Amino acid sequence: MAFQVTGVLPDIHVPHEDRAALKAIYRYFYEGHLDNLVILGDFLDLEEISRFVEGKPRKTEGARLKRNAERGREVLAALCKAARHDNPHCKVYLLEGNHEYRMQAL
């Protein structure tokens, strides 16, 4: 029976990600072979729409939400590129966490 290699990344919290840790992860993924990458919940922090920041001006928060979503796309693209470096068929799974559920409360 063949085995598969799966990388699992929890709680990245973009845009507050640990960039040094991500660089190490990219290097590790480039040097190895992944069959699957599972990104557990809280990939994005989404603090700008948290109930804990009520009362902040929505206009500014909307602009920040857009910037943070763009940063999230950059990080996700880099993770996918690194994970698929050795195996272009590596499957990537992005699970929702409580921070992603904040979008539903809008």
GROMACS .gro file of N, CA, C and O in nm:
model
  424
    1MET      N    1   0.084  -0.118   0.000
    1MET     CA    2   0.000   0.000   0.000
    1MET      C    3   0.089   0.125   0.000
    1MET      O    4   0.182   0.136   0.078
    2ALA      N    5   0.060   0.217  -0.088
    2ALA     CA    6   0.137   0.341  -0.099
    2ALA      C    7   0.096   0.439   0.010
    2ALA      O    8  -0.020   0.444   0.050
    3PHE      N    9   0.190   0.515   0.057
    3PHE     CA   10   0.158   0.616   0.157
    3PHE      C   11   0.158   0.753   0.091
    3PHE      O   12   0.212   0.772  -0.016
    4GLN      N   13   0.094   0.847   0.158
    4GLN     CA   14   0.090   0.985   0.110
    4GLN      C   15   0.147   1.077   0.217
    4GLN      O   16   0.133   1.051   0.336
    5VAL      N   17   0.208   1.184   0.171
    5VAL     CA   18   0.263   1.284   0.262
    5VAL      C   19   0.169   1.404   0.264
    5VAL      O   20   0.136   1.460   0.158
    6THR      N   21   0.126   1.442   0.383
    6THR     CA   22   0.033   1.553   0.399
    6THR      C   23   0.093   1.658   0.491
    6THR      O   24   0.135   1.625   0.603
    7GLY      N   25   0.095   1.782   0.446
    7GLY     CA   26   0.136   1.894   0.530
    7GLY      C   27   0.011   1.957   0.589
    7GLY      O   28  -0.091   1.970   0.522
    8VAL      N   29   0.017   1.992   0.717
    8VAL     CA   30  -0.098   2.052   0.786
    8VAL      C   31  -0.053   2.183   0.850
    8VAL      O   32   0.043   2.184   0.928
    9LEU      N   33  -0.123   2.292   0.816
    9LEU     CA   34  -0.088   2.424   0.870
    9LEU      C   35  -0.209   2.483   0.942
    9LEU      O   36  -0.310   2.511   0.881
   10PRO      N   37  -0.198   2.507   1.072
   10PRO     CA   38  -0.308   2.567   1.146
   10PRO      C   39  -0.288   2.717   1.170
   10PRO      O   40  -0.174   2.765   1.174
   11ASP      N   41  -0.397   2.790   1.182
   11ASP     CA   42  -0.398   2.927   1.236
   11ASP      C   43  -0.290   3.019   1.181
   11ASP      O   44  -0.209   3.073   1.256
   12ILE      N   45  -0.291   3.046   1.053
   12ILE     CA   46  -0.190   3.135   0.994
   12ILE      C   47  -0.222   3.281   1.025
   12ILE      O   48  -0.133   3.361   1.046
   13HIS      N   49  -0.348   3.318   1.032
   13HIS     CA   50  -0.394   3.452   1.072
   13HIS      C   51  -0.338   3.566   0.987
   13HIS      O   52  -0.290   3.667   1.038
   14VAL      N   53  -0.345   3.552   0.854
   14VAL     CA   54  -0.305   3.660   0.763
   14VAL      C   55  -0.391   3.782   0.794
   14VAL      O   56  -0.511   3.768   0.812
   15PRO      N   57  -0.339   3.904   0.812
   15PRO     CA   58  -0.207   3.952   0.776
   15PRO      C   59  -0.108   3.952   0.892
   15PRO      O   60  -0.005   4.018   0.885
   16HIS      N   61  -0.138   3.881   0.998
   16HIS     CA   62  -0.048   3.878   1.115
   16HIS      C   63   0.039   3.753   1.115
   16HIS      O   64   0.087   3.712   1.220
   17GLU      N   65   0.055   3.694   0.996
   17GLU     CA   66   0.131   3.570   0.986
   17GLU      C   67   0.276   3.590   1.027
   17GLU      O   68   0.330   3.700   1.017
   18ASP      N   69   0.336   3.484   1.073
   18ASP     CA   70   0.477   3.484   1.109
   18ASP      C   71   0.555   3.460   0.979
   18ASP      O   72   0.564   3.349   0.930
   19ARG      N   73   0.606   3.567   0.923
   19ARG     CA   74   0.670   3.558   0.791
   19ARG      C   75   0.796   3.471   0.793
   19ARG      O   76   0.824   3.401   0.696
   20ALA      N   77   0.869   3.474   0.901
   20ALA     CA   78   0.988   3.388   0.911
   20ALA      C   79   0.947   3.241   0.912
   20ALA      O   80   1.011   3.158   0.847
   21ALA      N   81   0.841   3.210   0.984
   21ALA     CA   82   0.792   3.072   0.987
   21ALA      C   83   0.743   3.029   0.850
   21ALA      O   84   0.770   2.917   0.806
   22LEU      N   85   0.672   3.119   0.779
   22LEU     CA   86   0.625   3.085   0.645
   22LEU      C   87   0.742   3.060   0.549
   22LEU      O   88   0.737   2.969   0.467
   23LYS      N   89   0.847   3.140   0.560
   23LYS     CA   90   0.965   3.118   0.475
   23LYS      C   91   1.023   2.978   0.498
   23LYS      O   92   1.062   2.910   0.403
   24ALA      N   93   1.028   2.937   0.624
   24ALA     CA   94   1.078   2.803   0.657
   24ALA      C   95   0.986   2.696   0.599
   24ALA      O   96   1.033   2.594   0.548
   25ILE      N   97   0.857   2.720   0.604
   25ILE     CA   98   0.760   2.624   0.549
   25ILE      C   99   0.775   2.616   0.398
   25ILE      O  100   0.777   2.506   0.341
   26TYR      N  101   0.787   2.731   0.330
   26TYR     CA  102   0.808   2.730   0.185
   26TYR      C  103   0.933   2.648   0.150
   26TYR      O  104   0.929   2.564   0.059
   27ARG      N  105   1.043   2.671   0.221
   27ARG     CA  106   1.167   2.598   0.195
   27ARG      C  107   1.145   2.447   0.213
   27ARG      O  108   1.188   2.366   0.132
   28TYR      N  109   1.078   2.412   0.322
   28TYR     CA  110   1.052   2.271   0.352
   28TYR      C  111   0.969   2.208   0.242
   28TYR      O  112   0.998   2.097   0.196
   29PHE      N  113   0.865   2.277   0.198
   29PHE     CA  114   0.779   2.224   0.092
   29PHE      C  115   0.856   2.210  -0.039
   29PHE      O  116   0.839   2.113  -0.112
   30TYR      N  117   0.942   2.308  -0.072
   30TYR     CA  118   1.020   2.302  -0.196
   30TYR      C  119   1.117   2.185  -0.194
   30TYR      O  120   1.146   2.126  -0.297
   31GLU      N  121   1.169   2.152  -0.078
   31GLU     CA  122   1.268   2.045  -0.067
   31GLU      C  123   1.206   1.906  -0.062
   31GLU      O  124   1.275   1.807  -0.082
   32GLY      N  125   1.078   1.897  -0.030
   32GLY     CA  126   1.015   1.767  -0.014
   32GLY      C  127   0.908   1.740  -0.118
   32GLY      O  128   0.896   1.810  -0.218
   33HIS      N  129   0.832   1.637  -0.092
   33HIS     CA  130   0.724   1.596  -0.181
   33HIS      C  131   0.596   1.591  -0.099
   33HIS      O  132   0.589   1.520   0.001
   34LEU      N  133   0.496   1.668  -0.140
   34LEU     CA  134   0.367   1.666  -0.072
   34LEU      C  135   0.261   1.610  -0.165
   34LEU      O  136   0.257   1.643  -0.283
   35ASP      N  137   0.175   1.527  -0.109
   35ASP     CA  138   0.058   1.479  -0.183
   35ASP      C  139  -0.065   1.561  -0.149
   35ASP      O  140  -0.156   1.573  -0.230
   36ASN      N  141  -0.067   1.615  -0.028
   36ASN     CA  142  -0.180   1.695   0.019
   36ASN      C  143  -0.129   1.807   0.108
   36ASN      O  144  -0.032   1.791   0.181
   37LEU      N  145  -0.200   1.918   0.103
   37LEU     CA  146  -0.176   2.028   0.196
   37LEU      C  147  -0.311   2.065   0.256
   37LEU      O  148  -0.405   2.094   0.183
   38VAL      N  149  -0.319   2.060   0.389
   38VAL     CA  150  -0.442   2.097   0.458
   38VAL      C  151  -0.414   2.222   0.539
   38VAL      O  152  -0.327   2.223   0.626
   39ILE      N  153  -0.486   2.329   0.506
   39ILE     CA  154  -0.474   2.454   0.580
   39ILE      C  155  -0.595   2.461   0.671
   39ILE      O  156  -0.709   2.475   0.625
   40LEU      N  157  -0.569   2.445   0.800
   40LEU     CA  158  -0.678   2.444   0.896
   40LEU      C  159  -0.736   2.584   0.911
   40LEU      O  160  -0.684   2.680   0.858
   41GLY      N  161  -0.842   2.598   0.983
   41GLY     CA  162  -0.912   2.725   0.997
   41GLY      C  163  -0.826   2.840   1.044
   41GLY      O  164  -0.712   2.823   1.088
   42ASP      N  165  -0.884   2.958   1.035
   42ASP     CA  166  -0.819   3.084   1.073
   42ASP      C  167  -0.699   3.117   0.984
   42ASP      O  168  -0.598   3.167   1.030
   43PHE      N  169  -0.713   3.089   0.855
   43PHE     CA  170  -0.612   3.130   0.758
   43PHE      C  171  -0.605   3.282   0.755
   43PHE      O  172  -0.498   3.340   0.759
   44LEU      N  173  -0.721   3.347   0.748
   44LEU     CA  174  -0.730   3.493   0.757
   44LEU      C  175  -0.768   3.531   0.899
   44LEU      O  176  -0.846   3.462   0.963
   45ASP      N  177  -0.718   3.642   0.947
   45ASP     CA  178  -0.754   3.687   1.081
   45ASP      C  179  -0.890   3.755   1.082
   45ASP      O  180  -0.972   3.729   1.169
   46LEU      N  181  -0.915   3.844   0.987
   46LEU     CA  182  -1.043   3.915   0.972
   46LEU      C  183  -1.083   3.993   1.097
   46LEU      O  184  -1.201   4.006   1.127
   47GLU      N  185  -0.986   4.050   1.166
   47GLU     CA  186  -1.018   4.126   1.286
   47GLU      C  187  -1.103   4.249   1.255
   47GLU      O  188  -1.178   4.295   1.340
   48GLU      N  189  -1.092   4.300   1.130
   48GLU     CA  190  -1.165   4.420   1.095
   48GLU      C  191  -1.316   4.400   1.093
   48GLU      O  192  -1.391   4.497   1.096
   49ILE      N  193  -1.361   4.275   1.088
   49ILE     CA  194  -1.506   4.251   1.094
   49ILE      C  195  -1.544   4.170   1.217
   49ILE      O  196  -1.654   4.117   1.226
   50SER      N  197  -1.454   4.166   1.312
   50SER     CA  198  -1.482   4.096   1.437
   50SER      C  199  -1.581   4.176   1.521
   50SER      O  200  -1.582   4.299   1.519
   51ARG      N  201  -1.661   4.107   1.599
   51ARG     CA  202  -1.754   4.177   1.690
   51ARG      C  203  -1.677   4.253   1.797
   51ARG      O  204  -1.731   4.341   1.863
   52PHE      N  205  -1.551   4.224   1.812
   52PHE     CA  206  -1.469   4.290   1.913
   52PHE      C  207  -1.420   4.428   1.869
   52PHE      O  208  -1.357   4.499   1.947
   53VAL      N  209  -1.443   4.465   1.745
   53VAL     CA  210  -1.401   4.598   1.699
   53VAL      C  211  -1.522   4.682   1.657
   53VAL      O  212  -1.511   4.771   1.574
   54GLU      N  213  -1.638   4.653   1.715
   54GLU     CA  214  -1.758   4.730   1.683
   54GLU      C  215  -1.735   4.877   1.712
   54GLU      O  216  -1.665   4.914   1.805
   55GLY      N  217  -1.797   4.960   1.629
   55GLY     CA  218  -1.785   5.104   1.649
   55GLY      C  219  -1.676   5.167   1.567
   55GLY      O  220  -1.666   5.289   1.559
   56LYS      N  221  -1.590   5.086   1.505
   56LYS     CA  222  -1.486   5.142   1.417
   56LYS      C  223  -1.551   5.181   1.285
   56LYS      O  224  -1.644   5.117   1.240
   57PRO      N  225  -1.501   5.284   1.220
   57PRO     CA  226  -1.560   5.329   1.094
   57PRO      C  227  -1.556   5.219   0.987
   57PRO      O  228  -1.451   5.164   0.958
   58ARG      N  229  -1.671   5.188   0.929
   58ARG     CA  230  -1.681   5.079   0.831
   58ARG      C  231  -1.603   5.109   0.703
   58ARG      O  232  -1.552   5.018   0.640
   59LYS      N  233  -1.595   5.235   0.662
   59LYS     CA  234  -1.524   5.269   0.539
   59LYS      C  235  -1.377   5.227   0.548
   59LYS      O  236  -1.323   5.166   0.459
   60THR      N  237  -1.315   5.261   0.656
   60THR     CA  238  -1.174   5.226   0.675
   60THR      C  239  -1.159   5.075   0.685
   60THR      O  240  -1.065   5.019   0.631
   61GLU      N  241  -1.252   5.014   0.756
   61GLU     CA  242  -1.243   4.870   0.775
   61GLU      C  243  -1.263   4.796   0.643
   61GLU      O  244  -1.201   4.693   0.619
   62GLY      N  245  -1.351   4.848   0.556
   62GLY     CA  246  -1.371   4.786   0.425
   62GLY      C  247  -1.243   4.788   0.343
   62GLY      O  248  -1.208   4.690   0.275
   63ALA      N  249  -1.171   4.899   0.348
   63ALA     CA  250  -1.044   4.910   0.275
   63ALA      C  251  -0.941   4.813   0.333
   63ALA      O  252  -0.866   4.748   0.259
   64ARG      N  253  -0.939   4.803   0.464
   64ARG     CA  254  -0.844   4.711   0.528
   64ARG      C  255  -0.881   4.566   0.496
   64ARG      O  256  -0.793   4.484   0.472
   65LEU      N  257  -1.009   4.536   0.493
   65LEU     CA  258  -1.054   4.401   0.459
   65LEU      C  259  -1.005   4.363   0.318
   65LEU      O  260  -0.955   4.253   0.297
   66LYS      N  261  -1.016   4.457   0.225
   66LYS     CA  262  -0.970   4.431   0.088
   66LYS      C  263  -0.819   4.405   0.086
   66LYS      O  264  -0.773   4.311   0.022
   67ARG      N  265  -0.741   4.489   0.154
   67ARG     CA  266  -0.595   4.471   0.159
   67ARG      C  267  -0.559   4.335   0.220
   67ARG      O  268  -0.471   4.265   0.171
   68ASN      N  269  -0.627   4.301   0.328
   68ASN     CA  270  -0.595   4.175   0.396
   68ASN      C  271  -0.635   4.054   0.312
   68ASN      O  272  -0.566   3.952   0.313
   69ALA      N  273  -0.746   4.066   0.238
   69ALA     CA  274  -0.786   3.957   0.148
   69ALA      C  275  -0.683   3.940   0.037
   69ALA      O  276  -0.648   3.827   0.000
   70GLU      N  277  -0.631   4.051  -0.015
   70GLU     CA  278  -0.527   4.044  -0.118
   70GLU      C  279  -0.400   3.979  -0.063
   70GLU      O  280  -0.337   3.897  -0.130
   71ARG      N  281  -0.364   4.013   0.061
   71ARG     CA  282  -0.247   3.950   0.125
   71ARG      C  283  -0.272   3.800   0.142
   71ARG      O  284  -0.182   3.719   0.120
   72GLY      N  285  -0.395   3.765   0.178
   72GLY     CA  286  -0.429   3.623   0.192
   72GLY      C  287  -0.412   3.548   0.061
   72GLY      O  288  -0.360   3.436   0.059
   73ARG      N  289  -0.454   3.609  -0.049
   73ARG     CA  290  -0.436   3.546  -0.181
   73ARG      C  291  -0.288   3.525  -0.212
   73ARG      O  292  -0.249   3.423  -0.267
   74GLU      N  293  -0.205   3.624  -0.176
   74GLU     CA  294  -0.060   3.612  -0.199
   74GLU      C  295  -0.001   3.495  -0.121
   74GLU      O  296   0.076   3.416  -0.175
   75VAL      N  297  -0.036   3.487   0.007
   75VAL     CA  298   0.017   3.380   0.092
   75VAL      C  299  -0.032   3.244   0.043
   75VAL      O  300   0.046   3.149   0.032
   76LEU      N  301  -0.161   3.235   0.010
   76LEU     CA  302  -0.216   3.108  -0.038
   76LEU      C  303  -0.150   3.066  -0.169
   76LEU      O  304  -0.114   2.949  -0.188
   77ALA      N  305  -0.129   3.159  -0.261
   77ALA     CA  306  -0.063   3.128  -0.388
   77ALA      C  307   0.079   3.078  -0.365
   77ALA      O  308   0.124   2.981  -0.428
   78ALA      N  309   0.151   3.142  -0.273
   78ALA     CA  310   0.288   3.101  -0.243
   78ALA      C  311   0.291   2.962  -0.179
   78ALA      O  312   0.378   2.880  -0.211
   79LEU      N  313   0.197   2.934  -0.090
   79LEU     CA  314   0.190   2.801  -0.028
   79LEU      C  315   0.159   2.694  -0.132
   79LEU      O  316   0.222   2.588  -0.134
   80CYS      N  317   0.064   2.722  -0.222
   80CYS     CA  318   0.029   2.626  -0.327
   80CYS      C  319   0.147   2.602  -0.421
   80CYS      O  320   0.176   2.488  -0.459
   81LYS      N  321   0.215   2.709  -0.458
   81LYS     CA  322   0.331   2.697  -0.547
   81LYS      C  323   0.439   2.610  -0.482
   81LYS      O  324   0.495   2.521  -0.547
   82ALA      N  325   0.467   2.634  -0.355
   82ALA     CA  326   0.569   2.556  -0.285
   82ALA      C  327   0.526   2.411  -0.270
   82ALA      O  328   0.604   2.319  -0.292
   83ALA      N  329   0.399   2.390  -0.233
   83ALA     CA  330   0.350   2.254  -0.212
   83ALA      C  331   0.349   2.174  -0.342
   83ALA      O  332   0.371   2.053  -0.342
   84ARG      N  333   0.327   2.242  -0.454
   84ARG     CA  334   0.317   2.173  -0.583
   84ARG      C  335   0.448   2.176  -0.661
   84ARG      O  336   0.452   2.132  -0.777
   85HIS      N  337   0.555   2.224  -0.599
   85HIS     CA  338   0.685   2.232  -0.667
   85HIS      C  339   0.729   2.095  -0.718
   85HIS      O  340   0.768   2.081  -0.833
   86ASP      N  341   0.724   1.995  -0.631
   86ASP     CA  342   0.768   1.861  -0.668
   86ASP      C  343   0.652   1.776  -0.721
   86ASP      O  344   0.675   1.679  -0.790
   87ASN      N  345   0.529   1.812  -0.685
   87ASN     CA  346   0.413   1.734  -0.724
   87ASN      C  347   0.301   1.827  -0.769
   87ASN      O  348   0.226   1.878  -0.686
   88PRO      N  349   0.288   1.851  -0.898
   88PRO     CA  350   0.185   1.943  -0.947
   88PRO      C  351   0.043   1.896  -0.918
   88PRO      O  352  -0.051   1.973  -0.930
   89HIS      N  353   0.028   1.771  -0.876
   89HIS     CA  354  -0.105   1.717  -0.846
   89HIS      C  355  -0.138   1.722  -0.697
   89HIS      O  356  -0.239   1.666  -0.654
   90CYS      N  357  -0.053   1.787  -0.619
   90CYS     CA  358  -0.079   1.800  -0.475
   90CYS      C  359  -0.214   1.867  -0.454
   90CYS      O  360  -0.243   1.973  -0.509
   91LYS      N  361  -0.298   1.804  -0.372
   91LYS     CA  362  -0.430   1.860  -0.343
   91LYS      C  363  -0.418   1.955  -0.225
   91LYS      O  364  -0.348   1.927  -0.128
   92VAL      N  365  -0.487   2.068  -0.235
   92VAL     CA  366  -0.484   2.169  -0.129
   92VAL      C  367  -0.626   2.185  -0.074
   92VAL      O  368  -0.721   2.204  -0.150
   93TYR      N  369  -0.637   2.174   0.057
   93TYR     CA  370  -0.766   2.187   0.125
   93TYR      C  371  -0.758   2.306   0.219
   93TYR      O  372  -0.666   2.316   0.300
   94LEU      N  373  -0.855   2.395   0.208
   94LEU     CA  374  -0.861   2.513   0.295
   94LEU      C  375  -0.989   2.502   0.378
   94LEU      O  376  -1.099   2.512   0.324
   95LEU      N  377  -0.973   2.478   0.506
   95LEU     CA  378  -1.088   2.462   0.595
   95LEU      C  379  -1.123   2.594   0.661
   95LEU      O  380  -1.036   2.678   0.683
   96GLU      N  381  -1.249   2.613   0.694
   96GLU     CA  382  -1.293   2.734   0.763
   96GLU      C  383  -1.277   2.718   0.914
   96GLU      O  384  -1.301   2.611   0.968
   97GLY      N  385  -1.240   2.828   0.977
   97GLY     CA  386  -1.235   2.832   1.122
   97GLY      C  387  -1.326   2.942   1.172
   97GLY      O  388  -1.398   3.005   1.095
   98ASN      N  389  -1.320   2.968   1.300
   98ASN     CA  390  -1.410   3.069   1.357
   98ASN      C  391  -1.383   3.209   1.300
   98ASN      O  392  -1.475   3.289   1.290
   99HIS      N  393  -1.261   3.237   1.258
   99HIS     CA  394  -1.233   3.369   1.201
   99HIS      C  395  -1.297   3.383   1.063
   99HIS      O  396  -1.346   3.490   1.028
  100GLU      N  397  -1.298   3.275   0.983
  100GLU     CA  398  -1.365   3.281   0.853
  100GLU      C  399  -1.517   3.291   0.871
  100GLU      O  400  -1.586   3.353   0.789
  101TYR      N  401  -1.570   3.236   0.976
  101TYR     CA  402  -1.715   3.244   1.002
  101TYR      C  403  -1.760   3.389   1.026
  101TYR      O  404  -1.877   3.420   1.017
  102ARG      N  405  -1.665   3.476   1.056
  102ARG     CA  406  -1.700   3.617   1.075
  102ARG      C  407  -1.764   3.678   0.951
  102ARG      O  408  -1.843   3.769   0.961
  103MET      N  409  -1.728   3.624   0.835
  103MET     CA  410  -1.786   3.675   0.710
  103MET      C  411  -1.937   3.653   0.705
  103MET      O  412  -2.009   3.732   0.648
  104GLN      N  413  -1.983   3.546   0.766
  104GLN     CA  414  -2.126   3.514   0.764
  104GLN      C  415  -2.206   3.610   0.849
  104GLN      O  416  -2.325   3.627   0.829
  105ALA      N  417  -2.142   3.675   0.943
  105ALA     CA  418  -2.213   3.765   1.036
  105ALA      C  419  -2.231   3.904   0.978
  105ALA      O  420  -2.293   3.989   1.041
  106LEU      N  421  -2.175   3.931   0.859
  106LEU     CA  422  -2.186   4.065   0.801
  106LEU      C  423  -2.327   4.097   0.759
  106LEU      O  424  -2.402   4.025   0.712
   0.00000   0.00000   0.00000
